[in-house]
C-alpha atoms as a printed R data frame, in Angstrom:
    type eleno elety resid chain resno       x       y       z
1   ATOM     1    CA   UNK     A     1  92.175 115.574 106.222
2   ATOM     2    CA   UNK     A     2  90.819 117.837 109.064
3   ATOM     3    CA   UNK     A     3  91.155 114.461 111.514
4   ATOM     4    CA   UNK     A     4  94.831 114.310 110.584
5   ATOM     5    CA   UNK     A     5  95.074 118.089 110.876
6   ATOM     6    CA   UNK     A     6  93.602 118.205 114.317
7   ATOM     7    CA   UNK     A     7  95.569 115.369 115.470
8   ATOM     8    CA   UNK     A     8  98.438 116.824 114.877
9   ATOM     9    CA   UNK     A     9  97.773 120.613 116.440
10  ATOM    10    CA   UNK     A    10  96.105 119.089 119.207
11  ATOM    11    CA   UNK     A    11  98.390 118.456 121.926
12  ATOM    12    CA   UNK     A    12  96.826 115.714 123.798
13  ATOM    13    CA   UNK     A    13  95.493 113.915 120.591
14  ATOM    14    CA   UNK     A    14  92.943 110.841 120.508
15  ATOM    15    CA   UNK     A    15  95.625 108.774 117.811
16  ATOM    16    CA   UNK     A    16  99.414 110.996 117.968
17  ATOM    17    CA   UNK     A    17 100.072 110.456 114.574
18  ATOM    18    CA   UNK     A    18 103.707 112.157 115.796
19  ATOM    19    CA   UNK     A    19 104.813 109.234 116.382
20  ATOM    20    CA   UNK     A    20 105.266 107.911 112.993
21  ATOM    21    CA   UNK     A    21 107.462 110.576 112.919
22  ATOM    22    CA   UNK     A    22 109.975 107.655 114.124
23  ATOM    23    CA   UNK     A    23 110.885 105.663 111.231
24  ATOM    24    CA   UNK     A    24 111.103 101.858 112.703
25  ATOM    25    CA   UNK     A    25 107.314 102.566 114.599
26  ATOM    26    CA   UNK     A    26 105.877 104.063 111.076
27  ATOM    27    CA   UNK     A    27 107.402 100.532 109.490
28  ATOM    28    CA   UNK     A    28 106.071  98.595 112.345
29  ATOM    29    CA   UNK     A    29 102.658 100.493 111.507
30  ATOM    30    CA   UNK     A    30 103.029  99.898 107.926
31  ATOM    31    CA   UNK     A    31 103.716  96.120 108.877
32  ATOM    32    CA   UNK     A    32 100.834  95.812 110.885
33  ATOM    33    CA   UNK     A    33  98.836  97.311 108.100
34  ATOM    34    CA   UNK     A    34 100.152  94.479 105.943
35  ATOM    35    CA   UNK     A    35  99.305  91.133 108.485
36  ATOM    36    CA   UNK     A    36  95.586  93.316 108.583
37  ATOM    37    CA   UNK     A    37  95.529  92.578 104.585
38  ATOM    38    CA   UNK     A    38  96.902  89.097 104.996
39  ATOM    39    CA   UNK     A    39  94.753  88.013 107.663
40  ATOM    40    CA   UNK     A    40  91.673  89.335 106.440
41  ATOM    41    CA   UNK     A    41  91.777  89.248 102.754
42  ATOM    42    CA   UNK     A    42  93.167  85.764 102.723
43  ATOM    43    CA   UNK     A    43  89.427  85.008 105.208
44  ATOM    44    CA   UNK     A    44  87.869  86.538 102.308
45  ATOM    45    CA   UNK     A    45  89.571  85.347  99.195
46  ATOM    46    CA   UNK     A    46  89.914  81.108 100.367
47  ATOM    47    CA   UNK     A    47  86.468  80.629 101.097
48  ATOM    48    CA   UNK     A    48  84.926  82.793  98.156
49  ATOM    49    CA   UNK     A    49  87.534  80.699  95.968
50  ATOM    50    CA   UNK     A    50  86.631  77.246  97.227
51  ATOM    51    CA   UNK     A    51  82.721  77.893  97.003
52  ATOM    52    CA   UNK     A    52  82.432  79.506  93.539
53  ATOM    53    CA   UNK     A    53  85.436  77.706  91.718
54  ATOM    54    CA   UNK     A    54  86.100  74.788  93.086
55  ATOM    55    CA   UNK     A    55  82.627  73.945  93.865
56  ATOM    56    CA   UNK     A    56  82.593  73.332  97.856
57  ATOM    57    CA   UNK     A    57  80.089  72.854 100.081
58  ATOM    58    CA   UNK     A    58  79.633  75.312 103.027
59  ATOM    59    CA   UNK     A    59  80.870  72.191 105.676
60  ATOM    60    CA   UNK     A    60  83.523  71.692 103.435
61  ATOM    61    CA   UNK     A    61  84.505  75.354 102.973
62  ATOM    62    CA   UNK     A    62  83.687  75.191 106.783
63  ATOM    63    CA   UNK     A    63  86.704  72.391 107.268
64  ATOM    64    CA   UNK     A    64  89.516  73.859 105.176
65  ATOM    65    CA   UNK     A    65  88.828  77.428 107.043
66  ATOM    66    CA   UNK     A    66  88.909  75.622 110.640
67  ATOM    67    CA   UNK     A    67  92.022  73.449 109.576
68  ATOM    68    CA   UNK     A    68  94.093  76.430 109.351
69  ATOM    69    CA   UNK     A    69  93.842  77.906 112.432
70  ATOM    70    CA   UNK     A    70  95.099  74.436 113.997
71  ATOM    71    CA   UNK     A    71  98.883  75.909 112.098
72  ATOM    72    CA   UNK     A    72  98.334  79.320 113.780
73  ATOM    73    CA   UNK     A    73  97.520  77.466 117.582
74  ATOM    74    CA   UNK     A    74 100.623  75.233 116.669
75  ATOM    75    CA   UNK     A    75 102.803  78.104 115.992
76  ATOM    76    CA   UNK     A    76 102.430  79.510 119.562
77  ATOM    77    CA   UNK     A    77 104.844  77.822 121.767
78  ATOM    78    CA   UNK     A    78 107.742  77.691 118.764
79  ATOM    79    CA   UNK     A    79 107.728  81.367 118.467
80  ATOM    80    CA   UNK     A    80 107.849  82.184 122.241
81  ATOM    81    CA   UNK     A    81 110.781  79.665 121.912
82  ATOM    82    CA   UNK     A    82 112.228  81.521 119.000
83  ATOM    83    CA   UNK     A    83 111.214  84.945 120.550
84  ATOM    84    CA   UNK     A    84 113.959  84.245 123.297
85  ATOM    85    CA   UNK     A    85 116.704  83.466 120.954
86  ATOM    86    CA   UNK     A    86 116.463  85.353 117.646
87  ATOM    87    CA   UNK     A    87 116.378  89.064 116.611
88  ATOM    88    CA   UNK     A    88 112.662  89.828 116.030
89  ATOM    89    CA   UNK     A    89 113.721  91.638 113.211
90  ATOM    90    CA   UNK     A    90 114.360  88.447 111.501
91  ATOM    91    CA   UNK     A    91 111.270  86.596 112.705
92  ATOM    92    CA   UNK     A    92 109.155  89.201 111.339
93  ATOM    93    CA   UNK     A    93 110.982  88.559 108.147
94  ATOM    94    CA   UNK     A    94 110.271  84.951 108.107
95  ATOM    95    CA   UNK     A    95 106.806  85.710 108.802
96  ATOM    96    CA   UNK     A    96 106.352  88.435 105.920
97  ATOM    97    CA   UNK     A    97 108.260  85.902 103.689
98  ATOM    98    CA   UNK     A    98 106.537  82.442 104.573
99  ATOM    99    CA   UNK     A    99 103.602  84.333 103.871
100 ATOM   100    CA   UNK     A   100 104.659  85.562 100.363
101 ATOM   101    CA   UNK     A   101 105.891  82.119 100.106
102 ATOM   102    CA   UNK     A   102 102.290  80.327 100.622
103 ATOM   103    CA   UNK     A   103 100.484  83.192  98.592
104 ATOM   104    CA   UNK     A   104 103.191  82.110  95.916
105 ATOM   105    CA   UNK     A   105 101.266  78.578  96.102
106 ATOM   106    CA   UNK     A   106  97.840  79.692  95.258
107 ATOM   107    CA   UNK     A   107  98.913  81.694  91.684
108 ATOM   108    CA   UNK     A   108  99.020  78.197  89.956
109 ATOM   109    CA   UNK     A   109  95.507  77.523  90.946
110 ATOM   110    CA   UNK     A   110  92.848  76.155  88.750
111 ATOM   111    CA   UNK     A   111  89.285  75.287  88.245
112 ATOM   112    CA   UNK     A   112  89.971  71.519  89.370
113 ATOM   113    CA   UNK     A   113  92.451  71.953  92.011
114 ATOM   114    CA   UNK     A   114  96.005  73.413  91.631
115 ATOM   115    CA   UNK     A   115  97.174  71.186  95.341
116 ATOM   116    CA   UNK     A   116  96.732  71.160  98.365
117 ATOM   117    CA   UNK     A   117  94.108  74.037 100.342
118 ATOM   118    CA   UNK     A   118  94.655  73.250 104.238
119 ATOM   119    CA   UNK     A   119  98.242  73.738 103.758
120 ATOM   120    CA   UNK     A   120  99.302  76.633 102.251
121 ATOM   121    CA   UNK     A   121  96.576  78.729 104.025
122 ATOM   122    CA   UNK     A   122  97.973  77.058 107.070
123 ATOM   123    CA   UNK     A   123 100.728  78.522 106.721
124 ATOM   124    CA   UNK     A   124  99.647  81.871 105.541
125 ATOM   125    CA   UNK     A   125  97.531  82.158 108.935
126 ATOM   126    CA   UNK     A   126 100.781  81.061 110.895
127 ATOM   127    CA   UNK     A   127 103.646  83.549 109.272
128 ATOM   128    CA   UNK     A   128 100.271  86.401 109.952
129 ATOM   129    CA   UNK     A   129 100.416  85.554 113.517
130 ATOM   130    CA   UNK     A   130 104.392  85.468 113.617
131 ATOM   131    CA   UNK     A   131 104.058  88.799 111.851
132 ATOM   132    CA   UNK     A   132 101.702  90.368 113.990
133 ATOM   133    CA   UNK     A   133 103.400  88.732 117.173
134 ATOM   134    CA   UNK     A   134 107.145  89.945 116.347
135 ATOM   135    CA   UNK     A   135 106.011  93.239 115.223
136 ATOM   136    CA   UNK     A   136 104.044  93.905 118.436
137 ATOM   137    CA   UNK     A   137 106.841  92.827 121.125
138 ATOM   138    CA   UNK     A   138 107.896  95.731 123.021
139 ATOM   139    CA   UNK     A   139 111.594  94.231 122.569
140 ATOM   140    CA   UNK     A   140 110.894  95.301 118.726
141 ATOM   141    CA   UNK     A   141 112.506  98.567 119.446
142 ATOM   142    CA   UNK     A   142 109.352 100.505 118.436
143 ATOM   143    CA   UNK     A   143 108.357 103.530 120.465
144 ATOM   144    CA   UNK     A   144 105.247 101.759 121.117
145 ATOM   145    CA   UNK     A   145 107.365 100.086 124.410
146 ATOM   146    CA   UNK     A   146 107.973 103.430 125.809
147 ATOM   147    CA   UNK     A   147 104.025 105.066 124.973
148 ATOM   148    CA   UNK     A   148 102.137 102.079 125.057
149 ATOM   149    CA   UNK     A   149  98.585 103.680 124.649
150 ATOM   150    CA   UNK     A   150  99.670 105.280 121.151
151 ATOM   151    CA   UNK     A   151 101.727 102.152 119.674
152 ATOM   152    CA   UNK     A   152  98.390 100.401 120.484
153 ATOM   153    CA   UNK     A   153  96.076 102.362 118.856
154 ATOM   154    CA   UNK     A   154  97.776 102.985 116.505
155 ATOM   155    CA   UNK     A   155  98.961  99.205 115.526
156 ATOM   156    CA   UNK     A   156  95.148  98.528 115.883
157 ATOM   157    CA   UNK     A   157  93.967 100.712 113.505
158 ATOM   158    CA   UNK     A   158  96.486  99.964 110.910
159 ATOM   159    CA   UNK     A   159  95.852  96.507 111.268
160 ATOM   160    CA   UNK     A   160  91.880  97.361 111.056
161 ATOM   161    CA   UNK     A   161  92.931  99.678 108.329
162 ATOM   162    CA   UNK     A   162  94.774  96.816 106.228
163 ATOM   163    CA   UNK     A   163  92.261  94.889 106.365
164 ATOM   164    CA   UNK     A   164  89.615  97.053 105.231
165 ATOM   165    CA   UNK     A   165  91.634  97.920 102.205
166 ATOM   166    CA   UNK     A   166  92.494  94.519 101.783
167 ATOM   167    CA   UNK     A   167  89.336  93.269 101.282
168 ATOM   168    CA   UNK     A   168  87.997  96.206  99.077
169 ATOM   169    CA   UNK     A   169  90.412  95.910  97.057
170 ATOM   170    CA   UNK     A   170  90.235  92.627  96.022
171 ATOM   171    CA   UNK     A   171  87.344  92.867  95.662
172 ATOM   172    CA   UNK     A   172  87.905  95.383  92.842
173 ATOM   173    CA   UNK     A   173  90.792  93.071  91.869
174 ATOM   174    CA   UNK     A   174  88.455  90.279  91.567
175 ATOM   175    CA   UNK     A   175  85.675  92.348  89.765
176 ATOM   176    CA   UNK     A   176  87.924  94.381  86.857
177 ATOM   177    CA   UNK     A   177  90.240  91.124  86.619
178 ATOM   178    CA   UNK     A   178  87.427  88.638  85.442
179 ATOM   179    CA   UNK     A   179  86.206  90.759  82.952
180 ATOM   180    CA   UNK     A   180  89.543  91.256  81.612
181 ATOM   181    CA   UNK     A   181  89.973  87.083  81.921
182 ATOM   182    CA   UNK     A   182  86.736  86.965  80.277
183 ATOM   183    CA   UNK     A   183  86.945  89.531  77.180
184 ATOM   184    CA   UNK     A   184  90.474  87.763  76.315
185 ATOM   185    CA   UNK     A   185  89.262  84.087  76.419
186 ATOM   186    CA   UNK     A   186  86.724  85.520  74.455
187 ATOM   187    CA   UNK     A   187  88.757  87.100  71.846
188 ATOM   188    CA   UNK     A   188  90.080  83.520  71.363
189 ATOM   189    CA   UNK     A   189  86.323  81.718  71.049
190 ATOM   190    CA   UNK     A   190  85.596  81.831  67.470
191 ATOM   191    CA   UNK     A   191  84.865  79.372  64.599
192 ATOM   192    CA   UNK     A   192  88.439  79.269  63.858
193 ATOM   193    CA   UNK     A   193  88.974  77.853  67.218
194 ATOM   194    CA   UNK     A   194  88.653  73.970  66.465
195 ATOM   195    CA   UNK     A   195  88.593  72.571  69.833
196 ATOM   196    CA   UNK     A   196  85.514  75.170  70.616
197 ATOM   197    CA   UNK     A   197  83.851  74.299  67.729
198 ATOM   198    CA   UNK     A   198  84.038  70.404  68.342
199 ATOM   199    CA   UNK     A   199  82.766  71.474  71.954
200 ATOM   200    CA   UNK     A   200  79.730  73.243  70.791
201 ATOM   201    CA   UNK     A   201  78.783  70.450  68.565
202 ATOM   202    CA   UNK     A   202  79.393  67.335  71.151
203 ATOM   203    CA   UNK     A   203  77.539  69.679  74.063
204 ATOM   204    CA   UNK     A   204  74.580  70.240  70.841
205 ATOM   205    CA   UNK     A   205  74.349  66.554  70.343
206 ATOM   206    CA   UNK     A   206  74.311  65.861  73.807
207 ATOM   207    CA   UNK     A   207  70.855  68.177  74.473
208 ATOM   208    CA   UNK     A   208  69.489  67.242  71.006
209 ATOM   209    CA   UNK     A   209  69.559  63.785  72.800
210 ATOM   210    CA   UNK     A   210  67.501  64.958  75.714
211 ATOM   211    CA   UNK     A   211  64.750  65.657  73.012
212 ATOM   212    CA   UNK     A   212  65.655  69.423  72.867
213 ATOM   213    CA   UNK     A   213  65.416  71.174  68.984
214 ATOM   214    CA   UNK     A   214  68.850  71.894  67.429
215 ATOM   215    CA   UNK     A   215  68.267  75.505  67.544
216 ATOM   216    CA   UNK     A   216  68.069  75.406  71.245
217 ATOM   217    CA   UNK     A   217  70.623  72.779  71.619
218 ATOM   218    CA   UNK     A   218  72.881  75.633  70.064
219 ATOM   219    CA   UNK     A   219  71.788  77.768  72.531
220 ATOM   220    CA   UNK     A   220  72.427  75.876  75.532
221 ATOM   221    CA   UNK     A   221  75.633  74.580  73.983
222 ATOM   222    CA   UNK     A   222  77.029  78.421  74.076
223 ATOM   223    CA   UNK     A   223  75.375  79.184  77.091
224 ATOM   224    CA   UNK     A   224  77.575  76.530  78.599
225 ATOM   225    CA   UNK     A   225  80.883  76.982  76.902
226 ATOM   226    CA   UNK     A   226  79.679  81.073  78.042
227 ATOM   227    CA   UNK     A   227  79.644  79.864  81.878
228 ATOM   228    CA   UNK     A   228  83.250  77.439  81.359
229 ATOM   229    CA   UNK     A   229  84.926  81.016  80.505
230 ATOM   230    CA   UNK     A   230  83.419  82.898  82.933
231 ATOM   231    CA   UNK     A   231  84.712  80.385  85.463
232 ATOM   232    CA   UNK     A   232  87.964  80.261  83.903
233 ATOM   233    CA   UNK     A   233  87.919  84.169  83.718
234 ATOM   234    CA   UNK     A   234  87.279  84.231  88.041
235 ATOM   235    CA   UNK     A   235  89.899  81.512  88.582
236 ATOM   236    CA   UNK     A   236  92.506  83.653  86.871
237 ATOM   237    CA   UNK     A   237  91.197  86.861  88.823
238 ATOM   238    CA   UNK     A   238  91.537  84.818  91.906
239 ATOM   239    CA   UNK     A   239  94.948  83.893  91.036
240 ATOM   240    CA   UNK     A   240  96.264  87.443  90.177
241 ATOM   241    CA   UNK     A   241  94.681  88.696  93.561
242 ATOM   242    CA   UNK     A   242  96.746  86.188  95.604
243 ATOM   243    CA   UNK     A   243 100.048  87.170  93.578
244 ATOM   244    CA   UNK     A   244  99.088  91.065  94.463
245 ATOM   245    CA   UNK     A   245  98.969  89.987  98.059
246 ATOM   246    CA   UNK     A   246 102.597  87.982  98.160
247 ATOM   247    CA   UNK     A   247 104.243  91.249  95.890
248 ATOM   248    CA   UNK     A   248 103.055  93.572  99.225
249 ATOM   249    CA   UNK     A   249 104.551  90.518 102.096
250 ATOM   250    CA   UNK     A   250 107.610  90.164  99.494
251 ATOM   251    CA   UNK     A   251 108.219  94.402  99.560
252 ATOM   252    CA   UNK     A   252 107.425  94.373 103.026
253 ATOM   253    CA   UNK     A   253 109.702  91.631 104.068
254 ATOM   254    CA   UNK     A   254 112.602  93.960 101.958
255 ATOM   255    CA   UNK     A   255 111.919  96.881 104.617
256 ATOM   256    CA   UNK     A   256 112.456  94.931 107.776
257 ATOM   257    CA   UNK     A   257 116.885  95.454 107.428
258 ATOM   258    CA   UNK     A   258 115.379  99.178 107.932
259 ATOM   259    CA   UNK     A   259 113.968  98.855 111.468
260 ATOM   260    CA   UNK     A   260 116.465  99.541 114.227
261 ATOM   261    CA   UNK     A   261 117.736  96.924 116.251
262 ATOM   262    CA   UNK     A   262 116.159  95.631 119.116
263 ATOM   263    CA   UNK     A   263 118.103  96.386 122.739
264 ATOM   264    CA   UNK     A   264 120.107  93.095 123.499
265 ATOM   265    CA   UNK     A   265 118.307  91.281 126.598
C-alpha cells in the first residue's frame, strides 16, 4: 500500500502506475498477467501431473516438457506472417482462446491417461507466446508504444506477477482440492460398497499368498485401496486446477472487443 501510494505522488516514479489509468494498457497489463499464469503454472502443473499421477520418469517428464517448446519455436514465423495481416486484437484472442481450448483438454484427465500430453501443452505454450507476442506489439495501440520504459516494466511485472500467483495458487488449488476428492471418495468406501469390498478381499488373498497373516493382509489391503483414492483424489485436483486456468484465458479472451483499435499501417 505505501509502494502504490508513493508511486503515485511521486512524480518521476520507479513503475507509473498512471498509466493504467488508460483502459486498453490496464487490459494489456491484465493480459500479460494472464500468459504469466499460463506460462508458468502450466511449467508447474504438467510435470508435477505426469510424475505423481501418471507415473513418469524424470527423462520422460524431461521429453514431454522439451516437446512443447518445438510448437512455441514453430509458431514464430506464422505469427510474424499473421502479425502483418490481421488486427492484433484478434490474434491475441486466438491466443487467449487456443489456450482455454488446450486447458479444456486436460479436465478429462485420468490416472491412466486421458490422450495425448505433447499436444495439448504444445499448444498451450504456442497460444502463450501468441498472447504475449500480440499483446506486446507497439501496433497494439497500448500507451506502452508512446512510453516505452513504463509499458515495459510494467508488462514485466505483471507477467512476473501472474505467474507468481499462478503457481501459488494452484498450489492451494491442488492442496484444498485433494482433500475434498479424498473425503468424498471416502464417504462412498464402505461395506455397502460391493465392488470395494470384493477389492479388499482379492488384494487380502493376494498378500495372504505372499505368506503374510490375514490380519495384516487386511491391513495392507486398505492401505492400498487408501493410496488408489488418494491418487484418484490428486488426479481430480489436477483436473479442476487446469479448468480454473481455461475459465481466466476464456474471461480474458471476452475483454479483448474492449481494447481500442490498433492505428491502420
Amino acid at each position: 500500500m505505501a509502494f502504490v501510494i508513493r508511486t503515485l505522488r511521486h512524480p518521476q516514479p520507479v513503475m507509473d502506475l498512471r498509466a493504467l489509468q488508460d483502459r486498453t494498457f490496464s487490459l494489456g497489463c491484465y493480459f500479460s498477467f494472464m500468459a504469466g499464469v499460463g506460462i508458468f503454472a502450466t511449467i508447474y502443473l504438467t510435470p508435477l501431473y505426469l510424475g505423481s499421477v501418471r507415473g513418469f520418469s524424470a527423462l520422460e517428464i524431461g521429453l514431454a516438457v522439451f516437446s512443447t517448446g518445438l510448437f512455441q519455436v514453430m509458431s514464430i514465423p506464422f505469427y510474424s506472417w499473421l502479425a502483418n495481416r490481421v488486427d492484433l486484437r484478434w490474434l491475441l484472442m486466438a491466443g487467449l482462446i487456443g489456450f482455454a481450448v488446450s486447458m479444456y483438454s486436460f479436465v478429462p484427465i485420468t490416472m491412466t491417461g486421458g490422450g495425448p500430453v505433447a499436444a495439448p501443452a504444445g499448444v498451450s505454450r504456442t497460444g502463450a507466446a501468441v498472447c504475449r507476442r500480440a499483446n506486446g506489439d507497439p501496433d497494439a495501440g497500448q500507451p506502452a508504444a508512446r512510453t516505452p520504459e513504463v509499458g515495459l516494466r510494467l508488462f514485466n511485472l505483471m507477467r512476473n506477477l501472474g505467474g507468481a500467483i499462478g503457481i501459488a495458487l494452484c498450489g492451494t488449488v491442488l492442496n484444498d482440492r485433494t482433500n475434498l476428492h479424498y473425503n468424498r471418495l471416502a464417504d462412498h468406501l464402505n461395506n455397502a460398497n460391493l465392488a470395494m469390498s470384493d477389492f479388499v478381499q482379492r488384494s487380502a488373498a493376494n498378500f495372504a499368498t505372499q505368506g503374510i497373516s490375514p490380519d495384516a493382509a487386511q491391513t495392507a489391503a486398505l492401505k492400498n485401496l487408501s493410496a488408489l483414492a488418494l491418487r484418484e483424489a490428486r488426479t481430480q485436483a489436477f483436473s479442476d486446477a487446469f479448468y480454473l486456468i481455461m475459465m481466466g484465458f476464456l474471461l480474458a479472451a471476452m475483454l479483448v472487443p474492449l481494447m481500442k483499435k490498433p492505428p491502420a499501417h
